Short mmCIF file of C-alpha atoms in Angstrom, two decimals:
data_model
loop_
_atom_site.label_atom_id
_atom_site.label_comp_id
_atom_site.label_asym_id
_atom_site.label_seq_id
_atom_site.Cartn_x
_atom_site.Cartn_y
_atom_site.Cartn_z
CA UNK L 673 -207.78 -131.37 -193.27
CA UNK L 674 -211.03 -129.11 -194.46
CA UNK L 675 -214.27 -131.12 -193.32
CA UNK L 676 -217.68 -130.04 -194.36
CA UNK L 677 -220.45 -131.20 -191.93
CA UNK L 678 -224.35 -131.14 -192.81
CA UNK L 679 -225.91 -130.98 -189.73
CA UNK L 680 -223.33 -129.88 -187.65
CA UNK L 681 -225.43 -128.25 -185.03
CA UNK L 682 -227.56 -131.36 -184.47
CA UNK L 683 -227.20 -133.89 -181.74
CA UNK L 684 -224.21 -135.77 -183.11
CA UNK L 685 -222.82 -132.91 -184.99
CA UNK L 686 -222.72 -130.71 -182.11
CA UNK L 687 -220.40 -133.08 -180.05
CA UNK L 688 -218.76 -134.05 -183.39
CA UNK L 689 -217.46 -130.59 -184.65
CA UNK L 690 -215.79 -129.38 -181.35
CA UNK L 691 -213.89 -132.56 -181.37
CA UNK L 692 -212.68 -131.93 -185.04
CA UNK L 693 -211.65 -128.55 -184.25
CA UNK L 694 -209.39 -129.78 -181.24
CA UNK L 695 -207.87 -132.19 -183.82
CA UNK L 696 -206.66 -129.18 -185.72
CA UNK L 697 -209.12 -129.72 -188.83
CA UNK L 698 -210.85 -126.49 -190.39
CA UNK L 699 -214.59 -127.29 -190.22
CA UNK L 700 -217.45 -125.83 -191.91
CA UNK L 701 -221.09 -126.47 -190.61
CA UNK L 702 -223.98 -125.97 -192.55
CA UNK L 703 -227.28 -126.17 -190.52
CA UNK L 704 -230.71 -124.67 -190.99
CA UNK L 705 -230.82 -124.63 -186.87
CA UNK L 706 -234.70 -126.05 -187.15
CA UNK L 707 -234.76 -126.89 -183.61
CA UNK L 708 -233.95 -123.55 -182.12
CA UNK L 709 -231.06 -124.26 -180.03
CA UNK L 710 -227.75 -122.58 -180.08
CA UNK L 711 -225.35 -125.59 -179.58
CA UNK L 712 -222.02 -123.86 -181.35
CA UNK L 713 -221.97 -120.71 -179.74
CA UNK L 714 -219.05 -121.68 -177.33
CA UNK L 715 -217.21 -122.48 -180.53
CA UNK L 716 -217.53 -119.28 -182.36
CA UNK L 717 -214.06 -118.07 -181.10
CA UNK L 718 -212.37 -120.50 -183.02
CA UNK L 719 -210.82 -119.21 -186.14
CA UNK L 720 -210.99 -122.85 -187.80
CA UNK L 721 -214.70 -123.01 -187.64
CA UNK L 722 -217.22 -121.62 -190.22
CA UNK L 723 -220.92 -121.70 -189.99
CA UNK L 724 -223.42 -121.14 -192.61
CA UNK L 725 -227.02 -121.00 -191.70
CA UNK L 726 -228.51 -122.70 -194.70
CA UNK L 727 -230.14 -125.77 -196.13
CA UNK L 728 -228.72 -129.02 -197.85
CA UNK L 729 -231.52 -129.08 -199.93
CA UNK L 730 -229.93 -125.83 -201.77
CA UNK L 731 -228.29 -127.19 -204.50
CA UNK L 732 -226.35 -124.13 -205.50
CA UNK L 733 -225.27 -123.66 -202.10
CA UNK L 734 -224.06 -127.29 -201.72
CA UNK L 735 -222.17 -127.03 -205.04
CA UNK L 736 -220.51 -123.97 -203.99
CA UNK L 737 -219.02 -126.01 -200.83
CA UNK L 738 -218.52 -129.35 -201.82
CA UNK L 739 -214.89 -128.85 -204.13
CA UNK L 740 -213.39 -127.05 -200.97
CA UNK L 741 -213.24 -129.72 -198.83
CA UNK L 742 -211.36 -133.07 -197.97
CA UNK L 743 -213.98 -134.80 -195.84
CA UNK L 744 -217.67 -134.72 -196.59
CA UNK L 745 -219.87 -135.70 -193.17
CA UNK L 746 -223.58 -135.58 -194.14
CA UNK L 747 -225.26 -135.57 -190.66
CA UNK L 748 -228.42 -133.46 -191.62
CA UNK L 749 -231.28 -135.59 -191.36
CA UNK L 750 -234.98 -135.77 -190.22
CA UNK L 751 -233.95 -138.43 -187.65
CA UNK L 752 -236.80 -140.84 -186.31
CA UNK L 753 -239.82 -142.53 -187.24
CA UNK L 754 -242.19 -139.92 -186.17
CA UNK L 755 -240.46 -137.15 -187.79
CA UNK L 756 -240.29 -138.69 -190.88
CA UNK L 757 -243.86 -139.88 -190.93
CA UNK L 758 -244.88 -136.19 -190.08
CA UNK L 759 -243.26 -134.86 -193.42
CA UNK L 760 -242.19 -138.01 -195.55
CA UNK L 761 -241.45 -135.60 -198.66
CA UNK L 762 -239.02 -133.50 -196.65
CA UNK L 763 -237.59 -136.52 -195.09
CA UNK L 764 -236.70 -138.15 -198.66
CA UNK L 765 -235.59 -134.87 -200.01
CA UNK L 766 -233.25 -134.43 -196.83
CA UNK L 767 -232.32 -137.77 -195.86
CA UNK L 768 -231.66 -139.70 -199.63
CA UNK L 769 -231.82 -136.95 -202.48
CA UNK L 770 -229.41 -134.67 -200.71
CA UNK L 771 -226.97 -137.20 -199.85
CA UNK L 772 -226.88 -138.56 -203.46
CA UNK L 773 -226.41 -135.28 -204.74
CA UNK L 774 -223.32 -134.68 -202.11
CA UNK L 775 -221.96 -137.81 -203.42
CA UNK L 776 -222.59 -137.52 -207.20
CA UNK L 777 -220.89 -134.33 -206.99
CA UNK L 778 -217.86 -134.97 -205.14
CA UNK L 779 -214.26 -135.95 -206.36
CA UNK L 780 -212.83 -139.65 -205.95
CA UNK L 781 -210.35 -138.04 -203.51
CA UNK L 782 -212.93 -136.59 -201.52
CA UNK L 783 -213.88 -138.61 -198.19
CA UNK L 784 -217.08 -139.30 -197.63
CA UNK L 785 -218.53 -140.54 -194.06
CA UNK L 786 -222.33 -141.49 -193.78
CA UNK L 787 -224.18 -142.20 -190.72
CA UNK L 788 -226.85 -144.76 -191.41
CA UNK L 789 -228.68 -146.79 -188.71
CA UNK L 790 -228.62 -150.25 -187.27
CA UNK L 791 -232.64 -149.71 -187.21
CA UNK L 792 -232.24 -151.10 -190.67
CA UNK L 793 -232.05 -154.79 -189.06
CA UNK L 794 -236.21 -154.45 -188.31
CA UNK L 795 -236.85 -157.40 -186.53
CA UNK L 796 -234.07 -159.89 -185.83
CA UNK L 797 -233.89 -163.58 -184.95
CA UNK L 798 -233.58 -164.36 -181.53
CA UNK L 799 -230.13 -164.66 -179.99
CA UNK L 800 -228.55 -164.23 -183.26
CA UNK L 801 -226.47 -161.23 -183.66
CA UNK L 802 -226.85 -158.92 -186.65
CA UNK L 803 -223.67 -158.38 -188.54
CA UNK L 804 -223.12 -156.27 -191.59
CA UNK L 805 -224.04 -159.37 -193.88
CA UNK L 806 -227.41 -159.89 -192.26
CA UNK L 807 -230.45 -159.11 -194.13
CA UNK L 808 -231.63 -155.28 -193.93
CA UNK L 809 -235.86 -155.62 -193.24
CA UNK L 810 -236.42 -151.70 -192.22
CA UNK L 811 -239.59 -151.36 -190.55
CA UNK L 812 -240.23 -147.47 -190.43
CA UNK L 813 -239.89 -144.75 -193.53
CA UNK L 814 -237.08 -143.31 -191.55
CA UNK L 815 -235.17 -146.72 -191.54
CA UNK L 816 -236.23 -147.58 -195.46
CA UNK L 817 -234.73 -143.92 -196.28
CA UNK L 818 -231.47 -144.61 -194.43
CA UNK L 819 -231.01 -148.06 -195.87
CA UNK L 820 -231.76 -146.88 -199.55
CA UNK L 821 -229.12 -144.30 -199.16
CA UNK L 822 -226.53 -146.52 -197.46
CA UNK L 823 -227.11 -149.12 -200.65
CA UNK L 824 -226.44 -146.26 -202.96
CA UNK L 825 -223.24 -145.22 -201.59
CA UNK L 826 -222.26 -148.55 -201.10
CA UNK L 827 -222.79 -149.35 -204.54
CA UNK L 828 -220.65 -146.51 -205.64
CA UNK L 829 -218.19 -147.95 -203.51
CA UNK L 830 -216.17 -144.53 -202.62
CA UNK L 831 -217.84 -143.80 -198.95
CA UNK L 832 -217.57 -145.35 -195.66
CA UNK L 833 -221.08 -146.11 -193.90
CA UNK L 834 -221.81 -146.60 -190.20
CA UNK L 835 -224.85 -148.37 -188.74
CA UNK L 836 -225.34 -146.69 -185.74
CA UNK L 837 -226.85 -148.30 -182.34
CA UNK L 838 -229.33 -146.30 -180.41
CA UNK L 839 -227.28 -143.31 -179.49
CA UNK L 840 -227.45 -141.69 -175.73
CA UNK L 841 -225.73 -139.09 -173.34
CA UNK L 842 -225.81 -135.26 -173.24
CA UNK L 843 -224.95 -133.00 -176.13
CA UNK L 844 -225.15 -129.36 -176.77
CA UNK L 845 -228.10 -130.03 -179.04
CA UNK L 846 -229.80 -132.28 -176.34
CA UNK L 847 -232.46 -134.55 -177.47
CA UNK L 848 -235.00 -136.35 -174.97
CA UNK L 849 -236.60 -138.38 -177.40
CA UNK L 850 -233.87 -141.16 -177.77
CA UNK L 851 -234.57 -144.37 -175.65
CA UNK L 852 -231.98 -144.03 -173.05
CA UNK L 853 -231.95 -140.31 -172.54
CA UNK L 854 -236.16 -140.70 -172.31
CA UNK L 855 -236.17 -143.33 -169.93
CA UNK L 856 -233.60 -141.92 -167.93
CA UNK L 857 -235.56 -138.55 -167.72
CA UNK L 858 -238.82 -140.38 -167.00
CA UNK L 859 -236.94 -142.35 -164.12
CA UNK L 860 -235.59 -139.02 -162.45
CA UNK L 861 -238.61 -136.84 -163.30
CA UNK L 862 -241.81 -138.88 -163.29
CA UNK L 863 -240.74 -141.61 -161.35
CA UNK L 864 -242.08 -144.41 -163.10
CA UNK L 865 -242.69 -145.78 -166.71
CA UNK L 866 -245.11 -148.36 -168.26
CA UNK L 867 -243.34 -150.81 -170.72
CA UNK L 868 -244.98 -152.19 -173.60
CA UNK L 869 -243.25 -155.28 -175.26
CA UNK L 870 -240.53 -154.83 -172.86
CA UNK L 871 -238.66 -157.86 -174.32
CA UNK L 872 -237.72 -156.01 -177.51
CA UNK L 873 -233.66 -155.63 -177.88
CA UNK L 874 -231.44 -153.02 -179.13
CA UNK L 875 -227.90 -152.00 -179.14
CA UNK L 876 -226.66 -148.58 -177.61
CA UNK L 877 -224.00 -146.18 -178.14
CA UNK L 878 -222.79 -143.07 -176.47
CA UNK L 879 -223.04 -139.99 -178.48
CA UNK L 880 -219.46 -138.96 -178.07
CA UNK L 881 -218.36 -142.57 -179.19
CA UNK L 882 -220.52 -142.07 -182.26
CA UNK L 883 -218.36 -138.70 -182.73
CA UNK L 884 -215.09 -140.72 -182.37
CA UNK L 885 -216.32 -143.08 -185.01
CA UNK L 886 -215.70 -140.29 -187.79
CA UNK L 887 -212.60 -139.37 -186.52
CA UNK L 888 -211.22 -142.64 -186.41
CA UNK L 889 -212.26 -143.37 -189.93
CA UNK L 890 -210.71 -139.94 -191.38
CA UNK L 891 -207.66 -141.35 -189.91
CA UNK L 892 -208.40 -144.63 -191.45
CA UNK L 893 -210.18 -144.03 -194.45
CA UNK L 894 -208.15 -146.00 -197.14
CA UNK L 895 -208.39 -149.20 -195.09
CA UNK L 896 -212.02 -148.85 -194.35
CA UNK L 897 -213.68 -147.28 -197.53
CA UNK L 898 -216.26 -149.25 -199.75
CA UNK L 899 -217.70 -150.88 -196.55
CA UNK L 900 -220.31 -150.52 -193.93
CA UNK L 901 -219.42 -150.87 -190.03
CA UNK L 902 -221.85 -151.75 -187.20
CA UNK L 903 -220.89 -148.98 -184.57
CA UNK L 904 -222.21 -149.66 -180.76
CA UNK L 905 -221.63 -150.59 -177.36
CA UNK L 906 -220.95 -154.78 -177.58
CA UNK L 907 -221.65 -154.78 -173.80
CA UNK L 908 -224.96 -153.07 -174.54
CA UNK L 909 -227.36 -155.53 -176.40
CA UNK L 910 -230.27 -154.68 -173.98
CA UNK L 911 -234.20 -155.21 -173.93
CA UNK L 912 -236.16 -152.33 -172.60
CA UNK L 913 -236.65 -153.96 -169.32
CA UNK L 914 -232.70 -154.57 -169.09
CA UNK L 915 -232.50 -151.19 -169.52
CA UNK L 916 -234.58 -149.79 -166.83
CA UNK L 917 -233.06 -152.33 -164.64
CA UNK L 918 -229.80 -150.61 -165.30
CA UNK L 919 -231.34 -147.19 -164.77
CA UNK L 920 -232.81 -148.21 -161.55
CA UNK L 921 -229.46 -148.85 -160.11
CA UNK L 922 -228.73 -145.05 -160.25
CA UNK L 923 -232.26 -144.06 -159.47
CA UNK L 924 -233.78 -146.58 -156.73
CA UNK L 925 -237.28 -145.23 -156.80
CA UNK L 926 -237.77 -145.64 -160.48
CA UNK L 927 -241.01 -147.81 -160.71
CA UNK L 928 -241.05 -150.11 -163.56
CA UNK L 929 -244.47 -151.66 -165.06
CA UNK L 930 -244.92 -153.80 -167.84
CA UNK L 931 -248.19 -154.09 -169.74
CA UNK L 932 -249.70 -156.93 -171.91
CA UNK L 933 -251.85 -154.51 -173.64
CA UNK L 934 -250.61 -152.12 -175.96
CA UNK L 935 -248.24 -152.22 -178.62
CA UNK L 936 -244.81 -150.37 -179.04
CA UNK L 937 -244.81 -148.17 -182.13
CA UNK L 938 -241.25 -148.98 -183.12
CA UNK L 939 -241.29 -152.58 -183.56
CA UNK L 940 -237.23 -152.99 -183.72
CA UNK L 941 -236.21 -155.95 -182.10
CA UNK L 942 -232.52 -157.34 -182.48
CA UNK L 943 -228.94 -157.77 -181.25
CA UNK L 944 -225.91 -156.30 -182.82
CA UNK L 945 -222.50 -157.49 -183.19
CA UNK L 946 -219.63 -154.55 -183.50
CA UNK L 947 -216.71 -157.17 -184.53
CA UNK L 948 -216.08 -155.36 -187.85
CA UNK L 949 -215.36 -151.94 -186.84
CA UNK L 950 -213.58 -153.00 -183.42
CA UNK L 951 -211.23 -155.06 -185.77
CA UNK L 952 -210.32 -151.77 -187.33
CA UNK L 953 -208.67 -150.50 -184.06
CA UNK L 954 -211.72 -148.59 -183.17
CA UNK L 955 -213.09 -148.98 -179.52
CA UNK L 956 -215.79 -147.25 -177.37
CA UNK L 957 -214.82 -145.19 -174.29
CA UNK L 958 -217.96 -144.92 -172.66
CA UNK L 959 -220.23 -147.40 -170.89
CA UNK L 960 -224.31 -147.57 -170.65
CA UNK L 961 -223.47 -146.79 -167.08
CA UNK L 962 -221.30 -143.73 -167.63
CA UNK L 963 -223.91 -142.25 -169.75
CA UNK L 964 -226.59 -142.64 -167.21
CA UNK L 965 -224.75 -141.05 -164.43
CA UNK L 966 -224.00 -138.14 -166.83
CA UNK L 967 -227.74 -137.79 -167.76
CA UNK L 968 -228.55 -137.44 -164.06
CA UNK L 969 -226.56 -134.10 -164.04
CA UNK L 970 -227.95 -133.03 -167.49
CA UNK L 971 -231.59 -133.38 -165.83
CA UNK L 972 -230.56 -131.35 -163.24
CA UNK L 973 -230.29 -128.41 -165.55
CA UNK L 974 -232.97 -129.41 -168.31
CA UNK L 975 -236.39 -129.97 -168.58
CA UNK L 976 -238.42 -131.25 -171.45
CA UNK L 977 -239.62 -128.62 -173.69
CA UNK L 978 -237.66 -128.27 -177.01
CA UNK L 979 -235.29 -131.09 -176.50
CA UNK L 980 -236.79 -133.72 -178.84
CA UNK L 981 -237.04 -133.99 -182.40
CA UNK L 982 -240.80 -133.76 -182.53
#
């Protein structure tokens, strides 16, 4: 198939694009390379890859690209609460308006697979799993924009949406500001961490399993369209303290302190059920422990400089 991936040089995109190419798809990537990394250089020799250095807010450009593709995957996004708060107008234009424009200008026979976030659950109820019917109570502008976009697409009915867990693992376009990546980096390089509200829980997902969800959906689109799916590791609904305990198994000298004073700026706290997408035949390949081992190797190569979203 011909697949258009906006933001295809991002954290998930630069993992997904090589997988799509290996599947034999013709892939067009549009990305503005705003983080000044070079994640797709090792794919440039492949004839089934086209790269366009451009912006999804350029409607003329997007109108020239949309009709020529069977699958539309809008990954271009200002990801995370801090980045959206820094530039809320750009966040709305990229995270919501550009995706609505994409949908409004596609044909009914084109697939659209949209990555939302399970941060829309906000603050859940203790020991009650959030499933796709649970109320959405996003806290941040980032969460609110993602939920608004998902709602628009589901109302239209011709799309598949994912509510991704917090993603982790190494990627050609690396990020260190994601929770597992951040905590593992601090364990290895600082040797300690101070946790605020350490009981707050969330779900996690390896970046390669996030990419795998798109390929699974392309292969099962008619079965899945019109629905949203939680996508995460069912074995990894963990509090921040429990996450640190897992990291400590690999980095024994990691010192973890809990502070009663202070507040986590990200107030998300919930556990998630992934049974709906698992019932379609999707399953994850990488555990949290696999990711921590992988990050240990990655952090022998890189240091914190440009590897974050802010």
